[in-house]
């Protein structure tokens, strides 16, 4: 749901404005991609269920904010949502500016724990198994988690309040950008900087990097692989949940559609791959780049391609993958991926 | 004192690699563990440091004790915390990390701020070059510097027992000399050393006691001075021939060839 007010702007202004919107969308991709890369780097697992973690984050956030929890048992064909119990009415009475951030924090914790649980139960035993086997497992997990979300919360569109009304925009001259987008970008910058500081300076960050490079040597230093794996999945899960929480107001205007969330989250994979699978910085750049490219292509490429004899009216949906392929043709390791540092 | 008793190790559930190995490393000693390639020296170190699991190996018999407490069922992290740390064969520094980050990784288990600062100072004193190159990417250090970093990194955990796996491997004679002096220096500050080497000359030169392994067993042991004098050891591990050795019996030559093959 791209709400663009592109009335009386010059082409240049329009590009700037769309770029800002693209950055907001890219901020979401960047955080999912960053989590994906962290997990890959630290544990060697290509977690194709990462988008599903964002999906869970979105729905848990919805449940908490809207005060509607899925009936887990007995589950009927179409998942049923129950209102919060009476004694929780104080919660739903809270101002949305308080309820939303608290809900997001809880969703972050929930998805982080879910990530750790997945690692512990489904993937720990697969250490050392062929990449192919692990990929199949995570693809399977994506299906399982998505299906569970859909059946718990039912596939109908949901609406929830957010602290960002659709009409609330920041105006700079002729340009206007929604506050939800501004916040998405700010949150992304803060999370990314926080993560890089952690990764670079904290003891656990060093342990993660060491384990990523040589697990046995790290173990010989007393670094537990299980700690590092759990931490990577918790961080990845937390980032997916944050991405989901930003996605709701910035791109969905509070209207949650299962298919939109699920397939938008998938765009983070081309973002991570074109940035370089083992490069956290690359994931961020790739995510932002793909967000911008997608918004710009919606505006400028779609109309052109729709007029072709073979009409491609929704080209922006596949554009991330086209970009990824183009980048990989030139740089097989992605923009910032490394082959290996060797002594020369 | 680190003690290994009657140790038996199996890889992949079937490959029996250690067949009843026993030895001890008394506090404050340097003990050399010698033997040809494939004898099982690295496996012994893995069994002590809890790294067999990574290689799908398992202790099937015997025990490893540190000051009387069994450590063969402990995980690698708790063994490091108890003060036994292994420097892996081939240095295995974290090539893409800076020298300082390598050292910080080594100090991971060192909870106490003060003692990790002390350990860092000690490493800087032992290896001034690491201080000068603290911000460089470790992968770009020279071979000798990388070995120093590997040893320095292990020292960051402030170990009581240091397990060194072929620290002289691939180093020029001048650097071997330097590593040798460093081991002596580390030991003189109270750290016991179990030194695995193919360079028997260097190892016996600084060790108090030596053990010689062949195909998963200790075949000879003794004070290193005595071992160094032993004719067989001189011939097979030190590559030296005593006077009057020219006329060997055919049997001896064959024996020699057999050993020689293991050495290659
Ligand atoms: N991970 C492993 N799986 C199976 N066999 C192994 C493994 N590691 C070592 N071995 C075998 O165990 C024997 C001893 O190896 P090792 O301990 O590395 O000897 P050394 O360090 O003395 O050269 C060798 O025959 C080697 O092939
Ligand atoms: Mg070896």
Coordinates of C-alpha atoms and ligand atoms in Angstrom, one line a residue:
Chain A
X1 CA 0.0 0.0 0.0
X2 CA 2.2 2.8 -1.2
X3 CA 0.6 6.1 -0.3
X4 CA 2.4 8.6 -2.5
X5 CA 1.4 12.2 -2.7
X6 CA 3.0 13.0 -6.0
X7 CA 0.8 15.9 -7.1
X8 CA 2.7 19.0 -8.0
X9 CA 6.3 17.9 -7.6
X10 CA 9.0 18.3 -10.2
X11 CA 10.5 15.1 -11.4
X12 CA 13.6 15.7 -9.3
X13 CA 11.5 16.2 -6.2
X14 CA 9.4 13.2 -7.0
X15 CA 12.5 11.0 -7.2
X16 CA 13.7 12.3 -3.8
X17 CA 10.4 11.7 -2.3
X18 CA 10.0 8.2 -3.7
X19 CA 13.6 7.5 -2.6
X20 CA 12.7 8.4 0.9
X21 CA 9.7 6.0 0.8
X22 CA 12.0 3.4 -0.7
X23 CA 14.4 3.8 2.2
X24 CA 11.6 3.2 4.6
X25 CA 10.6 0.0 2.8
X26 CA 14.3 -0.8 2.5
X27 CA 14.8 -0.3 6.2
X28 CA 12.4 -3.3 6.7
X29 CA 14.3 -5.4 4.2
X30 CA 17.6 -4.4 5.7
X31 CA 16.7 -5.6 9.1
X32 CA 15.3 -8.9 7.9
X33 CA 18.4 -9.4 5.7
X34 CA 20.7 -8.4 8.5
X35 CA 19.2 -11.1 10.8
X36 CA 19.5 -13.6 7.9
X37 CA 23.1 -12.8 7.4
X38 CA 23.9 -12.9 11.2
X39 CA 22.5 -16.4 11.4
X40 CA 24.3 -17.4 8.2
X41 CA 27.6 -16.0 9.3
X42 CA 27.6 -17.4 12.9
X43 CA 26.0 -20.8 12.2
X44 CA 26.4 -21.5 8.5
X45 CA 22.6 -21.9 8.2
X46 CA 20.8 -20.3 5.3
X47 CA 17.6 -19.6 7.2
X48 CA 14.9 -19.4 4.6
X49 CA 12.4 -19.3 7.4
X50 CA 13.6 -15.9 8.3
X51 CA 10.7 -14.1 6.5
X52 CA 8.3 -16.3 8.5
X53 CA 9.9 -15.0 11.7
X54 CA 8.9 -11.5 10.6
X55 CA 5.4 -12.8 9.8
X56 CA 5.1 -14.1 13.4
X57 CA 6.4 -10.7 14.7
X58 CA 3.7 -8.9 12.7
X59 CA 0.9 -11.1 14.0
X60 CA 2.1 -11.1 17.6
X61 CA 2.3 -7.3 17.5
X62 CA -1.2 -7.2 16.1
X63 CA -2.6 -9.5 18.8
X64 CA -1.1 -7.5 21.5
X65 CA -2.0 -4.1 20.2
X66 CA -5.5 -5.1 19.1
X67 CA -6.1 -7.2 22.2
X68 CA -7.1 -10.3 20.2
X69 CA -5.4 -13.6 20.8
X70 CA -5.8 -16.6 18.5
X71 CA -7.6 -19.6 20.0
X72 CA -4.9 -22.2 20.0
X73 CA -7.0 -25.1 21.2
X74 CA -9.3 -26.5 19.9
X75 CA -8.5 -25.0 16.6
X76 CA -11.2 -24.8 14.0
X77 CA -10.7 -24.6 10.3
X78 CA -10.6 -20.8 10.2
X79 CA -8.6 -19.6 13.1
X80 CA -10.7 -17.7 15.6
X81 CA -9.5 -14.6 17.6
X82 CA -10.6 -14.2 21.1
X83 CA -10.7 -10.8 22.9
X84 CA -8.4 -10.3 25.9
X85 CA -10.1 -11.3 29.2
X86 CA -12.0 -8.8 31.2
X87 CA -9.2 -8.1 33.7
X88 CA -6.9 -7.0 30.8
X89 CA -9.3 -4.2 29.8
X90 CA -6.8 -1.6 31.3
X91 CA -4.4 -2.7 28.6
X92 CA -6.7 -2.1 25.7
X93 CA -7.5 1.2 27.3
X94 CA -3.9 2.4 27.2
X95 CA -3.0 5.1 24.7
X96 CA -1.8 3.6 21.4
X97 CA 1.5 5.6 21.8
X98 CA 2.2 3.4 24.9
X99 CA 0.5 0.2 23.8
X100 CA 2.3 0.0 20.5
X101 CA 5.9 0.2 21.7
X102 CA 5.3 -2.2 24.6
X103 CA 3.6 -4.6 22.2
X104 CA 6.6 -4.4 19.9
X105 CA 9.0 -5.1 22.7
X106 CA 7.0 -8.1 23.7
X107 CA 6.9 -9.3 20.1
X108 CA 10.6 -8.9 19.9
X109 CA 11.2 -11.1 22.9
X110 CA 8.7 -13.6 21.6
X111 CA 10.3 -14.0 18.2
X112 CA 13.8 -14.0 19.6
X113 CA 12.8 -16.9 21.8
X114 CA 11.1 -18.6 18.9
X115 CA 14.4 -18.3 16.9
X116 CA 16.4 -19.8 19.7
X117 CA 13.8 -22.6 20.0
X118 CA 14.0 -23.4 16.3
X119 CA 17.8 -23.5 16.4
X120 CA 17.8 -25.8 19.4
X121 CA 15.2 -28.2 18.2
X122 CA 15.4 -28.3 14.4
X123 CA 18.9 -27.2 13.5
X124 CA 21.4 -28.0 16.2
X125 CA 21.5 -31.7 15.3
X126 CA 22.1 -30.8 11.7
X127 CA 25.5 -29.2 12.3
X128 CA 28.0 -30.6 9.8
X129 CA 25.3 -32.0 7.5
X130 CA 25.3 -30.9 3.8
X131 CA 24.1 -27.4 3.2
X132 CA 21.4 -28.8 0.9
X133 CA 19.8 -30.7 3.8
X134 CA 19.8 -27.7 6.1
X135 CA 18.3 -25.5 3.4
X136 CA 15.5 -28.0 2.9
X137 CA 14.8 -28.0 6.6
X138 CA 14.6 -24.2 6.8
X139 CA 12.4 -24.1 3.6
X140 CA 10.1 -26.6 5.3
X141 CA 10.1 -24.5 8.5
X142 CA 9.0 -21.5 6.4
X143 CA 6.0 -23.4 5.2
X144 CA 5.2 -24.8 8.6
X145 CA 5.4 -21.5 10.4
X146 CA 3.5 -19.6 7.7
X147 CA 0.8 -22.2 7.6
X148 CA 0.5 -22.1 11.4
X149 CA 0.3 -18.3 11.4
X150 CA -2.4 -18.4 8.8
X151 CA -4.4 -21.0 10.6
X152 CA -4.1 -19.4 14.1
X153 CA -4.9 -15.9 12.9
X154 CA -7.0 -16.8 9.9
X155 CA -6.3 -15.4 6.5
X156 CA -8.7 -12.4 6.7
X157 CA -7.3 -8.9 6.6
X158 CA -6.8 -7.4 10.0
X159 CA -6.9 -3.8 11.0
X160 CA -5.0 -2.3 14.0
X161 CA -4.3 1.1 15.3
X162 CA -0.8 2.5 15.1
X163 CA 0.7 5.6 16.6
X164 CA 1.1 6.9 13.0
X165 CA -2.0 8.2 11.2
X166 CA -1.7 7.8 7.5
X167 CA -2.1 11.5 7.0
X168 CA 0.7 12.5 9.5
X169 CA 3.6 13.5 7.3
X170 CA 6.8 15.4 7.7
X171 CA 6.9 18.2 5.2
X172 CA 10.1 19.6 3.9
X173 CA 9.4 22.2 1.2
X174 CA 7.2 20.5 -1.4
X175 CA 8.2 17.1 -0.2
X176 CA 6.2 15.1 2.3
X177 CA 7.1 11.9 3.9
X178 CA 4.9 10.0 6.4
X179 CA 6.0 9.9 10.0
X180 CA 5.7 6.1 10.0
X181 CA 8.4 6.0 7.3
X182 CA 10.6 8.5 9.1
X183 CA 10.4 6.4 12.2
X184 CA 11.1 3.2 10.2
X185 CA 14.3 4.8 8.9
X186 CA 15.3 6.1 12.4
X187 CA 14.7 2.8 14.1
X188 CA 16.6 0.9 11.4
X189 CA 19.6 3.2 11.8
X190 CA 19.6 2.9 15.6
X191 CA 19.3 -0.9 15.5
X192 CA 22.0 -1.3 12.8
X193 CA 24.4 1.0 14.6
X194 CA 23.7 -0.8 17.9
X195 CA 24.3 -4.1 16.3
X196 CA 27.6 -3.1 14.7
X197 CA 28.8 -1.7 18.0
X198 CA 27.8 -4.9 19.7
X199 CA 29.4 -7.0 17.0
X200 CA 32.6 -5.0 17.0
X201 CA 33.2 -4.2 20.7
X202 CA 31.4 -6.6 22.9
X203 CA 32.9 -9.9 24.1
X204 CA 30.0 -11.8 22.6
X205 CA 30.4 -10.0 19.3
X206 CA 34.0 -11.1 19.2
X207 CA 32.9 -14.6 20.1
X208 CA 30.4 -14.6 17.2
X209 CA 32.9 -13.4 14.7
X210 CA 35.5 -15.9 15.9
X211 CA 33.0 -18.8 15.7
X212 CA 32.0 -17.7 12.3
X213 CA 35.6 -17.9 11.1
X214 CA 36.7 -21.1 12.8
X215 CA 34.4 -22.9 15.1
X216 CA 36.9 -25.4 16.4
X217 CA 39.5 -22.7 17.2
X218 CA 36.8 -20.7 18.9
X219 CA 35.8 -23.7 21.0
X220 CA 39.5 -24.2 21.9
X221 CA 39.3 -20.7 23.4
X222 CA 36.4 -21.8 25.6
X223 CA 33.7 -20.1 23.4
X224 CA 30.6 -22.3 23.4
X225 CA 29.2 -22.8 19.9
X226 CA 25.7 -23.3 21.5
X227 CA 25.9 -19.8 23.1
X228 CA 26.9 -18.2 19.8
X229 CA 24.2 -20.1 17.8
X230 CA 21.5 -19.2 20.3
X231 CA 22.6 -15.6 20.4
X232 CA 22.6 -15.3 16.6
X233 CA 19.1 -16.7 16.3
X234 CA 17.9 -14.5 19.1
X235 CA 19.3 -11.4 17.4
X236 CA 18.0 -12.5 14.0
X237 CA 14.6 -13.1 15.4
X238 CA 14.6 -9.8 17.3
X239 CA 15.5 -8.0 14.1
X240 CA 12.8 -9.8 12.1
X241 CA 10.2 -8.7 14.7
X242 CA 11.4 -5.1 14.6
X243 CA 11.2 -5.2 10.8
X244 CA 7.6 -6.5 11.1
X245 CA 6.7 -3.8 13.6
X246 CA 8.0 -1.1 11.3
X247 CA 6.3 -2.6 8.3
X248 CA 2.8 -2.4 9.8
X249 CA 2.6 1.4 10.0
X250 CA 5.1 2.3 7.3
X251 CA 3.8 0.1 4.5
X252 CA 0.5 -1.4 5.5
X253 CA -1.1 1.6 7.2
X254 CA -2.2 -0.8 10.0
X255 CA -4.0 -3.2 7.6
X256 CA -2.4 -6.6 7.8
X257 CA -2.8 -8.9 4.9
X258 CA -1.1 -12.3 5.2
X259 CA 0.0 -12.6 1.6
X260 CA 1.5 -9.1 1.5
X261 CA 3.5 -9.6 4.6
X262 CA 4.7 -13.0 3.7
X263 CA 5.8 -12.1 0.2
X264 CA 7.3 -8.8 1.1
X265 CA 9.5 -10.5 3.7
X266 CA 10.8 -12.8 1.0
X267 CA 12.4 -9.7 -0.7
X268 CA 15.0 -9.7 2.1
X269 CA 16.7 -12.8 0.6
X270 CA 17.7 -11.1 -2.7
X271 CA 18.8 -8.2 -0.5
X272 CA 21.0 -10.3 1.6
X273 CA 22.4 -12.2 -1.4
X274 CA 23.2 -9.2 -3.5
X275 CA 24.8 -7.5 -0.5
X276 CA 27.0 -10.5 0.1
X277 CA 25.8 -13.4 2.2
X278 CA 28.5 -13.1 4.8
X279 CA 28.5 -9.3 5.1
X280 CA 26.2 -7.6 7.6
X281 CA 27.0 -4.2 6.0
X282 CA 26.1 -5.6 2.7
X283 CA 22.7 -6.8 4.0
X284 CA 21.9 -3.3 5.1
X285 CA 23.0 -1.7 1.8
X286 CA 21.3 -4.5 -0.2
X287 CA 18.0 -4.1 1.8
X288 CA 18.0 -0.3 1.4
X289 CA 18.9 -0.6 -2.3
X290 CA 16.1 -3.0 -3.0
X291 CA 13.6 -1.0 -1.2
X292 CA 14.4 2.1 -3.2
X293 CA 14.6 0.2 -6.5
X294 CA 11.3 -1.4 -5.8
X295 CA 9.5 1.9 -5.1
X296 CA 11.1 3.7 -8.1
X297 CA 10.4 0.8 -10.4
X298 CA 6.8 0.8 -9.3
X299 CA 6.5 4.4 -10.4
X300 CA 8.7 4.5 -13.5
X301 CA 9.1 1.0 -14.9
X302 CA 5.7 -0.6 -14.3
X303 CA 3.7 1.9 -16.5
X304 CA 6.2 1.4 -19.3
X305 CA 6.3 -2.4 -19.0
X306 CA 2.5 -2.6 -18.7
X307 CA 2.2 -1.2 -22.2
X308 CA 4.4 -3.9 -23.8
X309 CA 2.8 -6.5 -26.0
X310 CA 3.6 -8.9 -23.2
X311 CA 2.4 -6.9 -20.4
X312 CA 4.3 -6.9 -17.1
X313 CA 2.2 -4.6 -14.9
X314 CA 3.7 -5.9 -11.6
X315 CA 7.3 -5.9 -12.5
X316 CA 8.4 -4.3 -9.2
X317 CA 7.5 -7.6 -7.5
X318 CA 10.3 -9.4 -9.3
X319 CA 12.6 -6.5 -9.6
X320 CA 14.6 -7.4 -6.4
X321 CA 15.4 -10.8 -8.0
X322 CA 16.4 -9.3 -11.3
X323 CA 18.7 -6.9 -9.5
X324 CA 20.2 -9.7 -7.5
X325 CA 20.9 -11.7 -10.6
X326 CA 22.5 -8.7 -12.3
X327 CA 24.8 -8.0 -9.3
X328 CA 25.8 -11.7 -9.0
X329 CA 26.7 -11.7 -12.7
X330 CA 29.3 -9.1 -12.0
X331 CA 30.2 -9.9 -8.4
X332 CA 29.5 -13.6 -7.6
X333 CA 30.1 -13.0 -3.9
X334 CA 27.7 -10.1 -3.8
X335 CA 28.6 -6.4 -3.4
X336 CA 30.4 -6.8 -0.1
X337 CA 30.9 -10.5 0.3
X338 CA 34.4 -11.9 0.8
X339 CA 35.9 -15.0 -0.6
X340 CA 38.4 -15.4 2.2
X341 CA 41.2 -13.4 3.6
X342 CA 44.4 -15.2 2.9
X343 CA 48.0 -14.3 3.6
X344 CA 49.7 -13.2 0.5
Chain B
X1 CA 49.2 -32.3 37.5
X2 CA 47.6 -33.4 34.3
X3 CA 47.2 -37.1 34.0
X4 CA 46.1 -39.3 31.1
X5 CA 45.5 -42.9 32.0
X6 CA 44.9 -45.8 29.7
X7 CA 43.2 -43.6 27.1
X8 CA 41.4 -45.2 24.2
X9 CA 39.9 -43.0 21.5
X10 CA 37.6 -44.0 18.6
X11 CA 36.7 -41.8 15.6
X12 CA 33.4 -42.3 13.8
X13 CA 32.5 -45.1 16.1
X14 CA 34.9 -47.5 14.4
X15 CA 38.4 -46.2 13.9
X16 CA 40.4 -47.0 17.0
X17 CA 43.2 -44.4 17.1
X18 CA 44.5 -44.4 20.7
X19 CA 45.1 -47.8 22.3
X20 CA 45.8 -47.2 25.9
X21 CA 47.9 -44.1 26.2
X22 CA 49.1 -43.1 29.7
X23 CA 51.4 -40.2 30.7
X24 CA 51.5 -37.3 33.0
X25 CA 52.4 -33.6 33.0
X26 CA 53.6 -32.6 36.5
X27 CA 53.0 -29.0 37.5
X28 CA 55.6 -26.7 36.2
X29 CA 57.1 -29.2 33.8
X30 CA 57.6 -29.2 30.0
X31 CA 56.6 -32.6 28.7
X32 CA 57.3 -33.6 25.1
X33 CA 55.0 -35.9 23.2
X34 CA 56.8 -37.1 20.1
X35 CA 56.0 -39.3 17.2
X36 CA 55.6 -39.5 13.5
X37 CA 52.7 -38.1 11.5
X38 CA 49.6 -40.1 12.2
X39 CA 50.8 -41.5 15.5
X40 CA 47.8 -40.0 17.4
X41 CA 49.5 -37.0 19.1
X42 CA 46.8 -34.5 18.0
X43 CA 44.1 -37.0 19.1
X44 CA 45.6 -37.1 22.6
X45 CA 45.4 -33.3 22.8
X46 CA 41.8 -33.2 21.6
X47 CA 40.9 -35.8 24.2
X48 CA 42.4 -33.6 26.9
X49 CA 40.9 -30.3 25.7
X50 CA 37.4 -31.7 24.9
X51 CA 37.6 -31.1 21.2
X52 CA 37.1 -34.7 20.1
X53 CA 33.4 -34.1 19.5
X54 CA 34.1 -31.7 16.7
X55 CA 35.8 -34.6 14.9
X56 CA 33.2 -37.2 15.7
X57 CA 35.7 -38.8 18.1
X58 CA 35.0 -40.3 21.5
X59 CA 37.0 -41.4 24.5
X60 CA 35.9 -45.1 24.9
X61 CA 38.2 -46.1 27.8
X62 CA 40.5 -44.5 30.3
X63 CA 40.5 -41.1 31.8
X64 CA 42.0 -37.7 31.9
X65 CA 42.4 -35.9 35.2
X66 CA 43.5 -32.5 36.3
X67 CA 44.7 -32.4 39.9
X68 CA 42.7 -35.6 40.5
X69 CA 39.4 -34.3 39.0
X70 CA 38.2 -36.1 35.9
X71 CA 37.9 -33.8 32.9
X72 CA 37.4 -36.3 30.1
X73 CA 33.6 -35.9 30.2
X74 CA 33.7 -32.1 30.5
X75 CA 33.1 -29.8 27.5
X76 CA 35.8 -27.6 25.9
X77 CA 34.6 -24.4 27.5
X78 CA 34.7 -25.8 31.1
X79 CA 38.1 -27.3 30.4
X80 CA 39.5 -23.9 29.4
X81 CA 38.0 -22.4 32.5
X82 CA 39.8 -25.0 34.6
X83 CA 43.0 -23.8 33.1
X84 CA 43.9 -26.2 30.3
X85 CA 44.1 -24.7 26.8
X86 CA 45.2 -26.0 23.5
X87 CA 47.0 -24.3 20.7
X88 CA 45.8 -26.0 17.6
X89 CA 48.0 -27.5 14.9
X90 CA 48.5 -25.1 12.0
X91 CA 48.0 -21.9 14.2
X92 CA 44.3 -21.5 13.3
X93 CA 44.3 -17.8 14.1
X94 CA 41.1 -15.9 13.1
X95 CA 42.5 -14.6 9.9
X96 CA 39.9 -11.9 9.2
X97 CA 40.0 -10.5 12.7
X98 CA 42.5 -8.0 14.0
X99 CA 45.3 -9.1 16.2
X100 CA 43.6 -7.5 19.2
X101 CA 40.3 -9.2 18.5
X102 CA 42.1 -12.6 18.3
X103 CA 43.5 -11.9 21.7
X104 CA 40.1 -10.9 23.0
X105 CA 38.6 -14.1 21.7
X106 CA 41.4 -15.9 23.6
X107 CA 40.4 -14.1 26.8
X108 CA 36.7 -15.0 26.4
X109 CA 36.6 -17.2 29.6
X110 CA 38.6 -14.7 31.6
X111 CA 35.7 -13.1 33.4
X112 CA 37.8 -10.9 35.7
X113 CA 38.7 -7.5 34.2
X114 CA 41.9 -7.3 36.2
X115 CA 43.3 -10.7 35.4
X116 CA 42.5 -10.3 31.7
X117 CA 44.3 -7.0 31.7
X118 CA 47.2 -8.7 33.3
X119 CA 47.1 -11.6 30.8
X120 CA 47.1 -9.0 28.0
X121 CA 50.1 -7.2 29.4
X122 CA 51.9 -10.5 29.8
X123 CA 51.2 -11.4 26.1
X124 CA 52.5 -7.9 25.1
X125 CA 55.7 -8.4 27.0
X126 CA 56.2 -11.9 25.6
X127 CA 55.4 -10.8 22.0
X128 CA 56.1 -7.1 21.5
X129 CA 55.4 -7.5 17.8
X130 CA 51.7 -8.3 18.6
X131 CA 51.5 -4.9 20.3
X132 CA 53.0 -3.1 17.4
X133 CA 50.5 -4.8 15.0
X134 CA 47.5 -4.9 17.3
X135 CA 45.2 -3.3 14.7
X136 CA 46.4 -5.3 11.7
X137 CA 44.3 -8.1 10.2
X138 CA 45.8 -11.3 11.6
X139 CA 45.7 -13.1 8.3
X140 CA 48.4 -10.7 7.0
X141 CA 50.9 -11.5 9.7
X142 CA 53.9 -13.7 8.8
X143 CA 53.9 -17.4 9.7
X144 CA 56.1 -16.8 12.7
X145 CA 54.0 -13.9 13.9
X146 CA 50.8 -16.0 13.4
X147 CA 52.3 -18.7 15.6
X148 CA 53.1 -16.1 18.3
X149 CA 49.5 -14.9 18.0
X150 CA 48.2 -18.4 18.4
X151 CA 50.2 -18.9 21.5
X152 CA 49.4 -15.4 22.8
X153 CA 45.7 -16.0 22.2
X154 CA 45.8 -19.1 24.3
X155 CA 47.7 -17.3 27.1
X156 CA 44.9 -14.8 27.4
X157 CA 42.9 -17.4 29.3
X158 CA 45.6 -17.5 31.9
X159 CA 46.2 -21.3 31.6
X160 CA 47.8 -23.6 34.1
X161 CA 48.5 -26.1 31.4
X162 CA 49.3 -25.2 27.8
X163 CA 48.9 -27.8 25.1
X164 CA 51.0 -27.0 22.1
X165 CA 50.5 -28.9 18.8
X166 CA 53.5 -28.7 16.6
X167 CA 54.3 -25.0 17.1
X168 CA 57.5 -25.2 15.0
X169 CA 55.7 -26.7 12.0
X170 CA 56.6 -24.8 8.8
X171 CA 58.8 -22.2 10.5
X172 CA 62.4 -21.3 9.5
X173 CA 65.1 -22.4 11.9
X174 CA 65.6 -18.9 13.4
X175 CA 61.9 -18.8 14.2
X176 CA 61.9 -22.3 15.7
X177 CA 64.6 -21.0 18.0
X178 CA 62.4 -18.0 18.9
X179 CA 59.3 -20.2 19.6
X180 CA 61.5 -22.5 21.7
X181 CA 62.7 -19.6 23.9
X182 CA 59.2 -18.4 24.3
X183 CA 58.0 -21.8 25.5
X184 CA 60.8 -21.8 28.0
X185 CA 59.8 -18.3 29.1
X186 CA 56.1 -19.2 29.5
X187 CA 57.0 -22.3 31.5
X188 CA 59.4 -20.3 33.8
X189 CA 56.3 -18.3 34.9
X190 CA 54.7 -21.4 36.2
X191 CA 52.6 -22.8 33.3
X192 CA 53.1 -26.5 32.5
X193 CA 53.5 -27.3 28.9
X194 CA 52.6 -30.4 26.9
X195 CA 54.6 -30.0 23.8
X196 CA 53.7 -32.1 20.7
X197 CA 56.4 -32.0 18.1
X198 CA 57.8 -33.8 15.1
X199 CA 60.9 -31.6 15.6
X200 CA 62.2 -33.9 18.4
X201 CA 65.5 -32.1 18.6
X202 CA 63.8 -28.9 19.6
X203 CA 61.3 -30.5 21.9
X204 CA 63.8 -32.7 23.8
X205 CA 66.1 -29.7 24.1
X206 CA 63.7 -27.9 26.4
X207 CA 61.5 -30.7 27.9
X208 CA 61.9 -32.3 31.3
X209 CA 60.5 -35.5 30.2
X210 CA 59.5 -37.1 26.9
X211 CA 57.1 -39.7 25.6
X212 CA 57.3 -41.3 22.1
X213 CA 54.1 -42.5 20.4
X214 CA 53.7 -44.9 17.5
X215 CA 50.3 -45.9 16.1
X216 CA 48.3 -45.0 19.1
X217 CA 50.6 -46.2 21.8
X218 CA 53.4 -44.8 23.9
X219 CA 56.4 -46.9 22.9
X220 CA 59.1 -45.2 24.9
X221 CA 59.5 -42.6 27.6
X222 CA 62.1 -41.1 29.7
X223 CA 63.9 -38.0 30.9
X224 CA 64.5 -36.0 27.8
X225 CA 68.3 -35.9 28.2
X226 CA 68.2 -39.7 28.3
X227 CA 65.8 -40.0 25.3
X228 CA 68.0 -37.7 23.3
X229 CA 70.9 -40.0 23.9
X230 CA 69.0 -43.2 23.0
X231 CA 70.4 -44.6 19.8
X232 CA 66.9 -45.4 18.3
X233 CA 65.6 -42.0 19.1
X234 CA 68.7 -40.4 17.7
X235 CA 68.3 -42.3 14.5
X236 CA 64.6 -42.3 14.0
X237 CA 63.5 -39.0 15.4
X238 CA 66.5 -36.8 15.4
X239 CA 67.9 -38.0 12.1
X240 CA 71.4 -38.4 13.7
X241 CA 73.6 -41.4 13.2
X242 CA 76.2 -42.4 15.9
X243 CA 79.7 -43.4 14.9
X244 CA 80.1 -47.0 13.9
X245 CA 76.6 -47.2 12.6
X246 CA 77.7 -47.6 9.0
X247 CA 77.5 -51.3 8.9
X248 CA 73.8 -52.1 9.6
X249 CA 72.3 -55.4 9.4
X250 CA 69.7 -55.9 6.7
X251 CA 67.1 -56.2 9.4
X252 CA 68.0 -52.8 10.8
X253 CA 67.8 -51.2 7.4
X254 CA 64.4 -52.7 6.8
X255 CA 63.3 -51.5 10.2
X256 CA 64.6 -48.1 9.4
X257 CA 62.8 -47.9 6.2
X258 CA 59.6 -48.8 7.9
X259 CA 60.0 -46.0 10.3
X260 CA 61.1 -43.7 7.6
X261 CA 57.9 -44.2 5.8
X262 CA 55.9 -43.1 8.9
X263 CA 58.0 -40.0 9.1
X264 CA 57.2 -38.9 5.5
Ligands
LIG1 N1 38.5 -36.8 12.4 C1 39.1 -38.0 12.2 N2 38.4 -39.1 11.7 C2 39.0 -40.3 11.5 N3 40.3 -40.5 11.7 C3 41.0 -39.5 12.1 C4 40.5 -38.2 12.4 N4 41.5 -37.5 12.8 C5 42.6 -38.2 12.8 N5 42.3 -39.5 12.4 C6 43.3 -40.6 12.3 O1 43.8 -40.8 13.6 C7 45.2 -41.1 13.5 C8 46.0 -40.2 14.4 O2 45.9 -38.9 13.9 P1 46.5 -37.7 14.7 O3 46.0 -37.7 16.1 O4 46.1 -36.4 13.9 O5 48.0 -38.0 14.6 P2 49.3 -37.0 14.7 O6 48.8 -35.7 15.3 O7 50.2 -37.7 15.6 O8 49.8 -36.8 13.3 C9 45.6 -41.0 12.0 O9 45.6 -42.3 11.5 C10 44.4 -40.2 11.4 O10 44.2 -40.6 10.1
LIG2 MG1 48.9 -33.8 14.5

